Amino acid sequence: MGHGRKKRRTHVAPTQEDIEKTPKSLVVKSGNIGRTVAELVSDVRRVMQPNTAAKLRERKSNKIKDYVAVSSQLSLTHLMLFSQTETGTNLRIGRIPRGPTLYFRVNKYSLAKDCLRLQKTPHTSDAEYKTAPLIILNNFAGEGKGKELKLMTAMLQNMFPAINPSTMHLSEARRVVLFNYNDETDMVDFRHYTIVVKPVGITKGVKRVILSTNVPSLAGYSDISEYVLREAFASESDMEDGPESAVTLAQDYVGRGNRKNEQRAVRLLELGPRMELKLMKVEGGLCQGEVLFHSYLHKTKEELEKQARVRQIKLTQQARRRQEQESNVERKKGTKKGNSGDVSDEDSAADDDNDDSESEAMSEDSTDRESKSRRAADDFGADDYEGDTTDDDNSEAGDDEEGSEGNGSDDDDNEPRSSSSSRPAKRARTSKSSNGSSGSVKSGSKRK
């Protein structure tokens, strides 16, 4: 029974420390720019891959502070800002978040599609952009160079991740970014290449057979030797692939037959874009601060000292305003807390007032109900009915006693008289409530 296939992983995942140390850039445009400058921004983003935001969509209203606000979350280290004015195209390269900033004037530029159009067999592959490019700085060091060149060198180097030759995989070196400084014109040339490895010591026909994935057509030849000897002459590119340009591969490289310890010739094919840059000035902060270098304006020592004093005064004023703002914020927080306590006391007092008002309203309602019941009783004569009934009963009781004593009649004879004597009393109560004279009504009822 056979064993399953064992997968051997050759890729080592980067650690968190390596990710934090890797510089990440943000390539954006500012203001109204043309279509060609927008394409140049896209090409530069492609050059800086994979450590950049390739599909970023910025707005015209975005400011530098907006990018600085998200820099800590995205671990951004550098900002490349393209803009266009009436005088030309400008490029600003700044260190996030506190600077410095290099101001360049883009004198000339060519897009990536223009560079590929000039080649007979353009070489393009998305796999080359999965690793960061190598950086080459030419003619930046030397005697007589100013401090601005040293600062520029440090800035450009820190834009790309550092490499360790002892631990680096050879297959990760796929692209090269070249910065060349011209002493005569003070210009910086920017180029972008891909690394191509080819065999050496063989003719062009054999090289074509080896490198091609398809079988060559021999329909026009009687023998394969004709095909090989027909292109046995050395071309200009073959002269470049001589023994002096051959290297021994220390590791396996990308491509057919590029094995370890093989002799190969290393060539560079341009991918684009191209730019010719001129350093205009250097500022100490991120697009602000002290002007450390200017290509046109040169100040004396006194002017520099005066500028330093003015800058120090501005910093002192900013610190004082910031302190005042913080104190105002603290004071407002304390005021809000005090107001919240007063509001709670006022709410409790208001609740007590509401309870008192509700009790008063309930007492008033009870008083109104009592007065209404009294008025209703007055309408029906309830009070007089009780008093009259008592008087009538007493008077009837006296009459009954007199009658019983004088006449000696039975109780059955007295009952009709008591009922008949109570009926006029009811009519008297009704007339009393309507006329308001009780004496005449009572006397009338007695006469009856």
PDB file of C-alpha atoms in Angstrom, residues 12 81 90 96 98 133 142 219 294 346:
ATOM      1  CA  VAL A  12       7.889  30.788   5.214  1.00  0.00           C
ATOM      2  CA  LEU A  81       1.673  62.974  -3.755  1.00  0.00           C
ATOM      3  CA  ASN A  90       5.049  68.040  -9.180  1.00  0.00           C
ATOM      4  CA  ILE A  96       4.580  59.974   7.686  1.00  0.00           C
ATOM      5  CA  ARG A  98       6.315  64.174  10.886  1.00  0.00           C
ATOM      6  CA  PRO A 133      11.475  45.444  -6.083  1.00  0.00           C
ATOM      7  CA  GLY A 142      30.819  61.168  -3.178  1.00  0.00           C
ATOM      8  CA  ALA A 219       9.014  23.009 -42.779  1.00  0.00           C
ATOM      9  CA  HIS A 294      15.742  75.390  -1.731  1.00  0.00           C
ATOM     10  CA  GLU A 346     -34.808  70.436  40.175  1.00  0.00           C
TER      11      GLU A 346
END
